[in-house]
Amino acid sequence: PLPTVVDDEVGPAAVAVPASAATENTIRVAQGRIDDLLLVAEELLAAKVANERHASAATDFAAEVARWRKNWSVARSALPDADRMSVQDVQLVIKLLDRASAFSDLAMEQASELAKRAQEDRRTVGPLVDDLLAQAGRVAMLPFSSIVGMYPKTVRDLARVQGKMAEVVIVGGDIELDRRVLEQLRDPLLHAIRNAVNHGIELPAERQAAGKDAAGHVRVEASRGDDGRAVVVVSDDGKGLDYGEITKAARRAGLATSGADAEDPSAWVFAMGVSTSPEVTGVAGRGVGLSVVKENIAALEGAVTFESVPGVGAALRMVVPTTRATIHGVVLEVAGRPFVLPIAGLQGVIRIAKDEVLSTVRVPTVLFNGQVIPLVELTEVLAVAPSRRDSGGKHLQAFVLSSGAHTIAFVVDAILIEQSILVKPLGPLLGSIRMISGATMLPNGRVAPVLEARGVLATARRLTTGPARDSVPASAGSQTDDEDGDRSRSVLIAEDSMTSRMMLRNILMTAGYEVRTAVDGADALASLSAEEFDAVVSDVEMPNMNGFDLTAAIRADKALSHLPVILVTSLESPQDKARGMEVGASAYLVKNRFDQFRLLDTLRNLIEQASGG
């Protein structure tokens, strides 16, 4: 077998901790880290003494206030009977009032001093606590090398079983992560490496025929990203993925059901049950590898992407936090309650004018970064009482989450602040609560649940892809125009440009339409003869049969003549528009002035007219 190649960047930290250290109840900690932790703890003793002194002063001040309140009560009770008071009683009241006046000056001075001391405590204790947390966190950190020690042998054994040759390069073994993060990275890394050997690395003869070394190379690299998170990349110099085979595997698994699915084959790379292996073996064929990677990384509030170049290789990139204790999040207010949403997966925070919300077949939608996306109330997703929001307001506040090909905007009452928070687990009795990963204490003393972005997005997807809904969220102040909730409307797109085809497909699917695609007019006619549609959206300039000829053929067919046809084209001359109308186009939209809302409005109105609505 080939020797394992270990990059010099691994450093001495790689051999200081055994591979099993992350799973033991005890871990090795450098003496210097213990000393740093003790030093910070000792500095807290001075802060403790100062705090005790300030607490004593506050207690004395509280006693003074109590005496003043008692004297003031006595004097005040005597004032109504001032006309019957003796000289001695009047002198007593005057004496008490003089004391109250003197106390007022003293109280102001004491209160000012206490406030000054409290500010000093905050300036002193705050950095010490932050430093203590950081030092304590470092004690729980382990080098990346502590979990990769077993992988070189894994690659060697897998390659040998399949008659392949492979070697491993490990880079960044000294990058440190929280022990809990490393533990959750163990399985994703193993699946990624096995996937690289099983599906990426070719047989020696194949590699040599392609001009490569007989031995394949798998590279495992850890580094720090610009945002402070850890980036772990597993790459290989194999054959890359055959996306055609991936789509076929998705169809065999019952996930891809139409020709349109082939246009985004990368969506199936992480799907459960999708495998290009011709048979099920002990190391491949079950279609769980990359789906496990995605689930585990999502549980860490991380992100995973996959890139592949045919004949060159593939790379799986995982971005994860370095610690699980603290996260960076946005504090939201929903139905009068605070929630915290981790930054990971958050695509943006938006302010939406209510008149920009578009009612569609299933759910309201809004335009975000040039894309039409669903808009839902977070209260509906969390199944809590609806927010009592001012209905007279002209704008909505929302945040946008994204995962893979799915992007959804969520309406909330308010988006308050962005900050780092300390997350506490819910414990075994509450650990399985849906969409909640923990809780935190806010600066104002309120406890806020921490939302799990993946669970929130998954629940919202079920809501937006279910049966057509009768109305949009109350906050949008409008109702859907679709009265026929019995079935989704179906649209056929005829477009030879993959980019335009995918854009139109995403717009219509997001709006709730069932969509099929065709690559030209002839392909569209074949689809129309085999399946019923409610409308056709077509380009004009296409091979085999252009959009004008397609429209004319539809109008000439008695069974299809009623079908609405919308031409979306770059041809904008008056002659072209006139020809479109002559052949029977229901609408003519120009691409360089393309408006997604106009397309959806036009399509909805034409379908309603055709159906007699």
XYZ file of C-alpha atoms in Angstrom:
613
model
C 0.000 0.000 0.000
C 1.026 3.610 -0.579
C 2.283 5.605 2.394
C 0.025 8.200 3.920
C 1.076 11.736 3.083
C 0.754 14.168 5.969
C 1.231 17.844 5.181
C 3.729 19.823 7.259
C 0.922 22.241 8.195
C -0.451 19.662 10.599
C 2.240 20.661 13.099
C 3.156 19.175 16.473
C -0.360 19.637 17.834
C -1.423 16.765 15.611
C 0.515 14.185 17.606
C -0.183 15.635 21.037
C -3.726 14.258 21.231
C -4.660 10.647 20.409
C -7.405 10.010 17.860
C -9.746 8.749 20.564
C -9.348 11.820 22.764
C -12.515 13.468 21.531
C -14.641 10.557 22.697
C -13.115 10.090 26.164
C -14.454 11.648 29.358
C -11.067 13.227 29.978
C -8.982 15.283 27.589
C -5.404 16.525 27.611
C -5.060 20.239 28.277
C -1.839 22.196 27.919
C -0.484 23.557 31.214
C -0.356 27.065 29.745
C -4.102 27.061 29.199
C -4.767 26.020 32.786
C -2.466 28.820 33.996
C -4.303 31.387 31.829
C -7.648 30.208 33.171
C -6.488 30.447 36.798
C -5.039 33.909 36.196
C -8.368 35.234 34.970
C -10.174 33.547 37.866
C -7.786 35.200 40.353
C -8.447 38.612 38.838
C -12.119 38.059 39.549
C -11.324 37.976 43.308
C -10.590 41.726 43.276
C -13.850 42.314 41.438
C -15.629 40.183 44.046
C -14.249 42.292 46.935
C -15.255 45.526 45.182
C -18.711 44.155 44.499
C -19.167 43.236 48.172
C -18.170 46.779 49.186
C -20.637 48.275 46.734
C -23.373 45.911 47.895
C -22.793 47.052 51.488
C -23.065 50.705 50.446
C -26.287 49.946 48.572
C -27.684 48.232 51.704
C -26.887 51.288 53.858
C -28.512 53.540 51.278
C -31.639 51.389 51.278
C -31.811 51.693 55.104
C -31.538 55.496 54.858
C -34.383 55.542 52.351
C -36.511 53.415 54.674
C -35.929 55.805 57.623
C -36.741 58.801 55.431
C -39.974 57.201 54.240
C -40.978 56.521 57.860
C -40.306 60.101 58.984
C -42.038 61.547 55.951
C -45.080 59.373 56.647
C -45.293 60.678 60.210
C -44.979 64.319 59.112
C -47.483 63.945 56.317
C -50.088 62.311 58.554
C -49.881 65.255 60.932
C -50.343 67.995 58.326
C -54.171 67.668 57.916
C -54.546 68.559 61.606
C -52.157 71.523 61.436
C -54.791 73.953 62.836
C -55.044 71.921 66.056
C -51.302 71.154 66.408
C -49.395 72.308 69.492
C -46.177 74.281 69.207
C -44.205 71.147 69.995
C -45.959 69.223 67.203
C -45.265 72.002 64.682
C -41.603 72.058 65.682
C -41.461 68.250 65.239
C -42.939 68.458 61.720
C -40.498 71.238 60.786
C -37.645 69.138 62.126
C -38.776 66.123 60.068
C -39.125 68.237 56.927
C -35.630 69.664 57.461
C -34.306 66.094 57.733
C -36.162 65.167 54.544
C -34.616 68.114 52.733
C -31.150 67.195 53.994
C -31.744 63.561 53.051
C -32.730 64.580 49.539
C -29.303 66.135 48.965
C -27.574 63.170 50.596
C -29.630 60.657 48.607
C -28.747 62.356 45.355
C -25.071 62.194 46.229
C -25.244 58.565 47.344
C -27.269 57.494 44.311
C -24.750 59.178 42.017
C -21.899 57.401 43.779
C -23.632 54.010 43.532
C -24.270 54.533 39.835
C -20.611 55.441 39.322
C -19.488 52.304 41.139
C -21.894 50.152 39.131
C -20.379 51.518 35.920
C -16.904 50.730 37.239
C -18.008 47.189 38.068
C -19.379 46.745 34.580
C -16.148 47.971 32.988
C -14.099 45.701 35.239
C -16.187 42.557 35.424
C -17.429 42.543 31.816
C -14.026 41.993 30.171
C -13.033 39.543 32.915
C -16.129 37.412 32.336
C -15.587 37.533 28.570
C -11.955 36.533 29.056
C -12.929 33.763 31.446
C -15.431 32.354 28.964
C -12.837 32.517 26.198
C -10.188 30.786 28.304
C -12.669 28.144 29.482
C -13.690 27.612 25.877
C -10.057 27.086 24.886
C -9.779 24.344 27.481
C -12.559 22.478 25.661
C -10.916 22.969 22.255
C -9.130 20.165 20.442
C -7.050 20.205 17.257
C -8.658 19.053 14.021
C -5.981 16.350 13.852
C -7.597 14.588 16.820
C -10.368 13.183 14.596
C -8.528 12.639 11.299
C -5.999 10.124 12.543
C -8.165 7.182 11.465
C -8.979 8.471 7.968
C -5.696 7.658 6.180
C -6.154 3.988 7.015
C -9.814 4.229 5.989
C -8.850 5.538 2.550
C -6.126 2.944 2.169
C -8.447 0.059 3.064
C -11.331 1.304 0.892
C -9.062 1.747 -2.104
C -7.526 -1.707 -1.675
C -10.944 -3.408 -1.525
C -11.925 -1.807 -4.842
C -8.604 -2.413 -6.581
C -7.719 1.280 -6.442
C -4.722 3.214 -5.163
C -5.129 6.327 -3.038
C -3.166 8.553 -0.718
C -4.261 11.218 1.731
C -3.061 14.750 2.375
C -4.130 16.377 5.646
C -3.787 20.141 5.964
C -4.542 22.362 8.944
C -4.492 19.708 11.623
C -3.650 22.356 14.235
C -6.905 24.276 13.644
C -8.806 24.064 16.931
C -12.520 23.495 17.390
C -14.861 22.817 20.271
C -14.831 19.150 21.215
C -18.605 18.968 20.597
C -18.214 20.398 17.102
C -15.446 17.933 16.308
C -17.599 15.071 17.514
C -20.401 16.073 15.151
C -17.915 16.491 12.314
C -16.638 12.933 12.661
C -19.439 11.210 10.698
C -19.751 13.855 7.940
C -16.009 13.663 7.339
C -16.054 9.896 7.196
C -18.942 9.882 4.704
C -17.269 12.557 2.571
C -13.988 10.645 2.414
C -15.696 7.359 1.627
C -17.707 9.097 -1.082
C -14.509 10.497 -2.617
C -12.909 7.047 -2.807
C -16.045 5.150 -3.870
C -17.358 7.544 -6.514
C -14.434 9.848 -7.341
C -11.131 7.973 -7.511
C -10.804 5.846 -10.651
C -9.044 2.512 -11.137
C -5.295 2.876 -11.811
C -5.646 1.950 -15.485
C -8.403 4.523 -16.009
C -6.349 7.240 -14.330
C -3.271 6.513 -16.405
C -5.349 6.507 -19.601
C -6.593 9.972 -18.599
C -3.010 11.179 -18.047
C -3.196 11.085 -14.229
C -1.075 9.359 -11.605
C -2.084 5.768 -10.953
C -2.797 6.701 -7.341
C -5.671 9.016 -6.535
C -5.325 11.886 -4.083
C -7.787 12.794 -1.354
C -7.148 16.085 0.439
C -8.669 16.964 3.812
C -8.078 20.597 4.708
C -9.203 22.665 7.696
C -8.845 26.439 7.910
C -10.364 29.538 9.482
C -12.828 31.509 7.381
C -12.996 35.296 7.252
C -15.996 35.230 9.593
C -14.140 33.216 12.262
C -15.880 29.949 11.462
C -14.024 26.797 10.471
C -13.918 25.668 6.850
C -13.332 21.970 6.168
C -12.864 20.830 2.563
C -12.658 17.216 1.377
C -11.511 17.090 -2.242
C -10.245 14.495 -4.701
C -8.691 14.452 -8.153
C -11.010 11.757 -9.492
C -13.501 11.705 -12.331
C -16.031 14.054 -10.769
C -19.763 13.422 -10.773
C -21.830 12.387 -13.755
C -24.905 14.575 -13.266
C -26.779 12.557 -15.827
C -26.325 9.464 -13.687
C -27.295 11.466 -10.595
C -30.608 12.429 -12.210
C -31.249 8.839 -13.266
C -30.584 7.709 -9.694
C -33.021 10.359 -8.412
C -35.693 9.009 -10.754
C -35.036 5.458 -9.595
C -35.472 6.709 -6.022
C -38.810 8.283 -6.997
C -37.586 11.828 -6.404
C -37.268 13.123 -9.961
C -40.419 12.593 -11.957
C -40.161 14.847 -15.001
C -37.754 16.148 -17.564
C -37.652 19.474 -15.749
C -35.850 17.864 -12.826
C -32.825 17.191 -14.995
C -32.179 20.922 -15.230
C -30.939 21.153 -11.643
C -29.235 17.783 -11.059
C -27.012 19.162 -8.295
C -30.127 19.309 -6.100
C -30.075 15.503 -5.891
C -26.458 15.195 -4.699
C -27.550 15.536 -1.057
C -30.872 13.693 -1.415
C -31.477 10.608 0.726
C -31.612 7.375 -1.269
C -29.825 8.709 -4.352
C -26.756 6.667 -5.299
C -24.965 6.101 -8.603
C -23.460 2.839 -7.392
C -24.754 -0.059 -9.571
C -25.076 -2.336 -6.575
C -25.399 -2.164 -2.816
C -22.160 -3.108 -1.083
C -20.715 -2.626 2.353
C -19.385 0.795 1.390
C -21.762 2.174 -1.259
C -25.136 1.937 -2.948
C -27.506 3.019 -0.187
C -27.555 6.711 -1.034
C -27.035 7.956 2.516
C -23.498 9.397 2.335
C -23.919 13.033 1.380
C -27.419 13.245 2.866
C -25.871 12.410 6.251
C -23.252 15.102 5.663
C -25.917 17.710 4.970
C -28.029 16.759 8.003
C -25.086 16.793 10.409
C -23.714 20.099 9.179
C -27.181 21.657 9.290
C -27.498 20.491 12.911
C -24.353 22.502 13.636
C -25.988 25.583 12.058
C -23.360 25.273 9.337
C -23.435 25.169 5.556
C -22.283 22.612 2.997
C -21.684 22.941 -0.741
C -20.477 20.545 -3.417
C -18.545 21.292 -6.575
C -17.547 18.876 -9.299
C -15.695 19.192 -12.607
C -15.963 16.136 -14.886
C -12.593 14.458 -15.304
C -10.881 16.807 -12.850
C -12.360 16.004 -9.443
C -14.804 17.133 -6.798
C -14.774 19.080 -3.539
C -17.141 19.072 -0.571
C -16.932 22.286 1.476
C -18.292 22.419 5.019
C -18.462 25.644 7.053
C -19.102 25.166 10.781
C -18.834 27.258 13.962
C -15.750 26.706 16.095
C -17.816 26.451 19.276
C -21.352 25.474 20.237
C -21.551 27.626 23.383
C -22.029 31.034 21.795
C -23.629 31.990 18.506
C -24.196 35.201 16.599
C -27.900 35.801 16.212
C -30.690 38.266 15.540
C -33.243 39.006 18.269
C -36.789 39.000 16.896
C -40.166 39.835 18.403
C -43.061 37.568 17.468
C -46.519 37.806 19.083
C -45.019 39.876 21.903
C -42.322 37.281 22.649
C -38.572 37.445 21.971
C -36.866 34.800 19.834
C -33.290 34.491 18.634
C -32.412 33.360 15.117
C -28.818 32.236 14.412
C -27.076 34.146 11.639
C -26.170 30.876 9.844
C -28.566 30.395 6.939
C -29.918 33.947 7.232
C -29.908 35.530 3.784
C -31.052 38.961 4.828
C -33.459 41.183 6.718
C -35.986 43.102 4.632
C -38.640 45.785 5.006
C -41.542 45.200 2.632
C -44.216 47.615 1.510
C -47.581 45.866 1.840
C -48.566 46.798 -1.684
C -45.487 44.898 -2.944
C -46.849 41.596 -1.601
C -48.292 39.555 -4.451
C -51.164 37.104 -3.884
C -50.638 33.865 -5.821
C -52.193 30.441 -6.111
C -50.869 29.099 -2.802
C -49.124 31.729 -0.713
C -48.233 35.408 -0.943
C -44.862 36.129 -2.516
C -42.344 38.943 -2.507
C -39.376 39.912 -4.655
C -35.953 39.290 -3.034
C -32.674 39.749 -4.950
C -34.502 39.455 -8.248
C -36.271 36.243 -7.231
C -39.921 35.685 -6.312
C -40.049 33.860 -2.961
C -42.881 32.777 -0.626
C -43.819 35.038 2.282
C -45.214 33.451 5.457
C -46.001 34.583 8.995
C -43.545 33.169 11.535
C -46.450 32.842 13.979
C -48.064 30.381 11.593
C -44.869 28.346 11.347
C -44.393 28.266 15.125
C -48.126 27.632 15.715
C -48.450 30.510 18.205
C -51.193 33.107 18.532
C -51.162 35.591 15.645
C -49.387 38.882 16.214
C -51.533 41.901 17.081
C -49.745 44.107 14.605
C -50.866 47.594 13.671
C -52.979 46.944 10.565
C -52.611 50.561 9.546
C -48.875 50.259 8.962
C -47.656 50.345 5.389
C -44.655 48.051 5.820
C -43.791 44.575 7.093
C -40.533 43.394 8.636
C -39.213 40.009 7.607
C -36.114 37.861 7.522
C -35.108 35.507 4.732
C -33.835 31.936 5.192
C -32.320 29.788 2.484
C -31.254 26.178 2.144
C -30.313 24.689 -1.190
C -32.872 25.718 -3.789
C -35.438 26.864 -1.200
C -35.684 30.481 -0.044
C -38.542 31.806 2.118
C -39.275 35.145 3.810
C -40.809 35.176 7.321
C -42.885 38.076 8.649
C -42.243 39.132 12.276
C -43.405 41.974 14.516
C -39.944 43.484 14.894
C -36.279 42.774 14.283
C -34.577 44.233 17.332
C -30.814 43.725 17.453
C -27.943 41.548 16.280
C -25.671 40.187 19.008
C -23.614 37.267 20.297
C -25.532 35.091 22.755
C -24.782 32.241 25.109
C -26.979 29.265 24.235
C -28.164 26.881 26.923
C -29.569 23.452 25.985
C -33.195 22.725 26.855
C -32.363 19.509 28.687
C -33.581 15.938 28.136
C -37.259 16.670 28.879
C -37.518 19.494 26.359
C -34.743 18.555 23.955
C -37.090 17.302 21.244
C -39.169 20.483 20.937
C -39.635 21.168 17.244
C -37.767 24.143 15.747
C -36.162 25.174 19.084
C -32.490 24.329 19.664
C -31.980 26.016 23.036
C -32.589 29.180 25.028
C -30.692 32.271 26.088
C -31.005 35.093 28.609
C -31.303 38.527 26.987
C -29.741 41.650 28.561
C -33.190 42.766 29.786
C -33.566 39.531 31.775
C -36.084 37.845 29.456
C -35.546 34.267 28.363
C -35.665 33.830 24.578
C -35.944 30.516 22.713
C -33.274 29.985 20.054
C -34.828 29.000 16.731
C -33.409 26.168 14.672
C -33.264 27.643 11.154
C -33.371 24.247 9.456
C -36.562 23.197 11.278
C -38.246 26.559 10.677
C -37.478 26.385 6.956
C -38.615 22.755 6.672
C -41.944 23.507 8.382
C -42.492 26.559 6.199
C -41.806 24.496 3.089
C -44.573 22.089 4.079
C -46.939 25.028 4.518
C -46.046 26.617 1.177
C -46.184 23.416 -0.854
C -49.456 22.122 0.581
C -52.970 22.687 -0.834
C -53.883 26.132 -2.098
C -54.709 28.444 0.795
C -57.736 30.690 0.994
C -55.893 33.801 2.058
C -52.518 35.347 2.617
C -51.228 36.338 6.085
C -53.416 38.997 7.653
C -50.464 41.324 7.832
C -50.371 41.589 4.055
C -53.935 42.860 4.060
C -55.082 41.036 0.910
C -56.732 37.869 -0.276
C -55.714 35.429 -2.977
C -57.457 35.816 -6.306
C -57.620 32.086 -7.015
C -61.044 30.660 -6.293
C -60.289 27.140 -7.511
C -58.419 25.333 -4.742
C -59.191 21.861 -6.033
C -55.938 21.495 -7.981
C -52.821 23.394 -8.923
C -52.739 25.010 -12.339
C -50.164 23.562 -14.761
C -48.005 25.571 -17.142
C -45.756 24.470 -19.994
C -42.594 26.523 -20.574
C -40.974 26.421 -24.032
C -37.507 27.983 -23.894
C -34.191 26.878 -25.450
C -32.001 28.867 -23.009
C -31.414 26.857 -19.834
C -30.890 30.034 -17.786
C -34.174 31.596 -18.903
C -35.950 28.252 -18.620
C -34.832 27.797 -15.008
C -35.701 31.383 -14.104
C -39.242 31.070 -15.457
C -39.641 27.648 -13.877
C -38.605 28.923 -10.428
C -40.916 31.947 -10.657
C -43.949 29.846 -11.563
C -43.230 27.001 -9.119
C -42.788 29.490 -6.277
C -46.175 30.974 -7.197
C -47.748 27.528 -6.828
C -47.987 26.323 -10.425
C -47.106 22.854 -11.604
C -44.482 23.316 -14.296
C -43.165 21.265 -17.204
C -40.498 22.464 -19.611
C -39.662 21.996 -23.273
C -36.486 22.974 -25.132
C -38.199 24.217 -28.319
C -41.563 24.476 -30.076
C -41.517 20.906 -31.395
C -40.784 19.532 -27.923
C -43.619 21.682 -26.527
C -46.126 20.359 -29.072
C -45.190 16.800 -28.151
C -45.824 17.605 -24.472
C -49.155 19.243 -25.299
C -50.294 16.127 -27.119
C -49.447 13.922 -24.157
C -50.587 16.069 -21.219
C -53.124 18.778 -20.363
C -51.958 22.252 -19.418
C -53.677 25.447 -18.344
C -51.294 27.786 -20.186
C -48.109 27.994 -22.251
C -45.236 30.435 -21.686
C -42.902 30.456 -24.676
C -39.831 32.122 -26.107
C -39.929 33.092 -29.800
C -36.386 32.436 -31.061
C -35.941 28.648 -30.715
C -34.566 25.893 -32.953
C -36.761 23.336 -34.756
C -39.930 25.366 -34.187
C -40.027 28.981 -33.001
C -42.592 30.545 -30.702
C -44.629 32.108 -33.501
C -45.043 28.742 -35.243
C -45.803 27.039 -31.929
C -48.557 29.570 -31.175
C -50.023 29.161 -34.659
C -50.003 25.358 -34.270
C -51.798 25.628 -30.930
C -54.492 27.883 -32.389
C -54.921 25.517 -35.358
C -55.554 22.546 -33.075
C -59.208 22.436 -32.039
C -58.393 20.735 -28.732
C -55.794 23.366 -27.825
C -57.158 26.532 -29.404
C -58.532 27.851 -26.093
C -55.135 27.556 -24.361
C -53.598 30.888 -23.214
C -50.161 31.477 -24.766
C -47.781 34.114 -23.388
C -44.764 34.967 -25.527
C -41.724 36.121 -23.511
C -39.050 37.247 -25.960
C -36.229 39.671 -26.645
C -37.875 40.682 -29.935
C -39.397 44.091 -29.270
C -40.020 45.662 -32.676
C -43.614 46.659 -33.542
C -43.518 44.187 -36.436
C -42.623 41.287 -34.116
C -45.340 42.263 -31.641
C -47.859 42.502 -34.475
C -46.866 39.058 -35.752
C -47.267 37.621 -32.245
C -50.805 38.939 -32.052
C -51.548 37.724 -35.593
C -50.629 34.110 -34.791
C -52.824 34.211 -31.694
C -50.617 35.048 -28.705
C -52.639 35.956 -25.621
C -49.906 38.294 -24.320
C -46.510 39.535 -25.522
C -43.836 40.373 -22.909
C -40.387 41.744 -23.754
C -37.440 40.259 -21.838
C -35.392 43.432 -21.398
C -38.405 44.984 -19.622
C -39.348 41.748 -17.921
C -41.442 42.092 -14.737
C -42.092 38.928 -12.751
C -45.177 40.360 -11.095
C -46.599 41.352 -14.455
C -46.014 37.839 -15.784
C -47.797 36.266 -12.798
C -50.702 38.724 -12.957
C -51.093 38.185 -16.701
C -50.908 34.416 -16.370
C -53.454 34.296 -13.548
C -55.910 36.540 -15.395
C -55.617 34.575 -18.654
C -56.147 31.236 -16.906
C -59.199 32.592 -15.089
C -60.655 33.900 -18.341
C -60.002 30.614 -20.149
C -61.666 28.640 -17.363
C -64.649 30.973 -17.228
C -63.612 32.362 -13.818
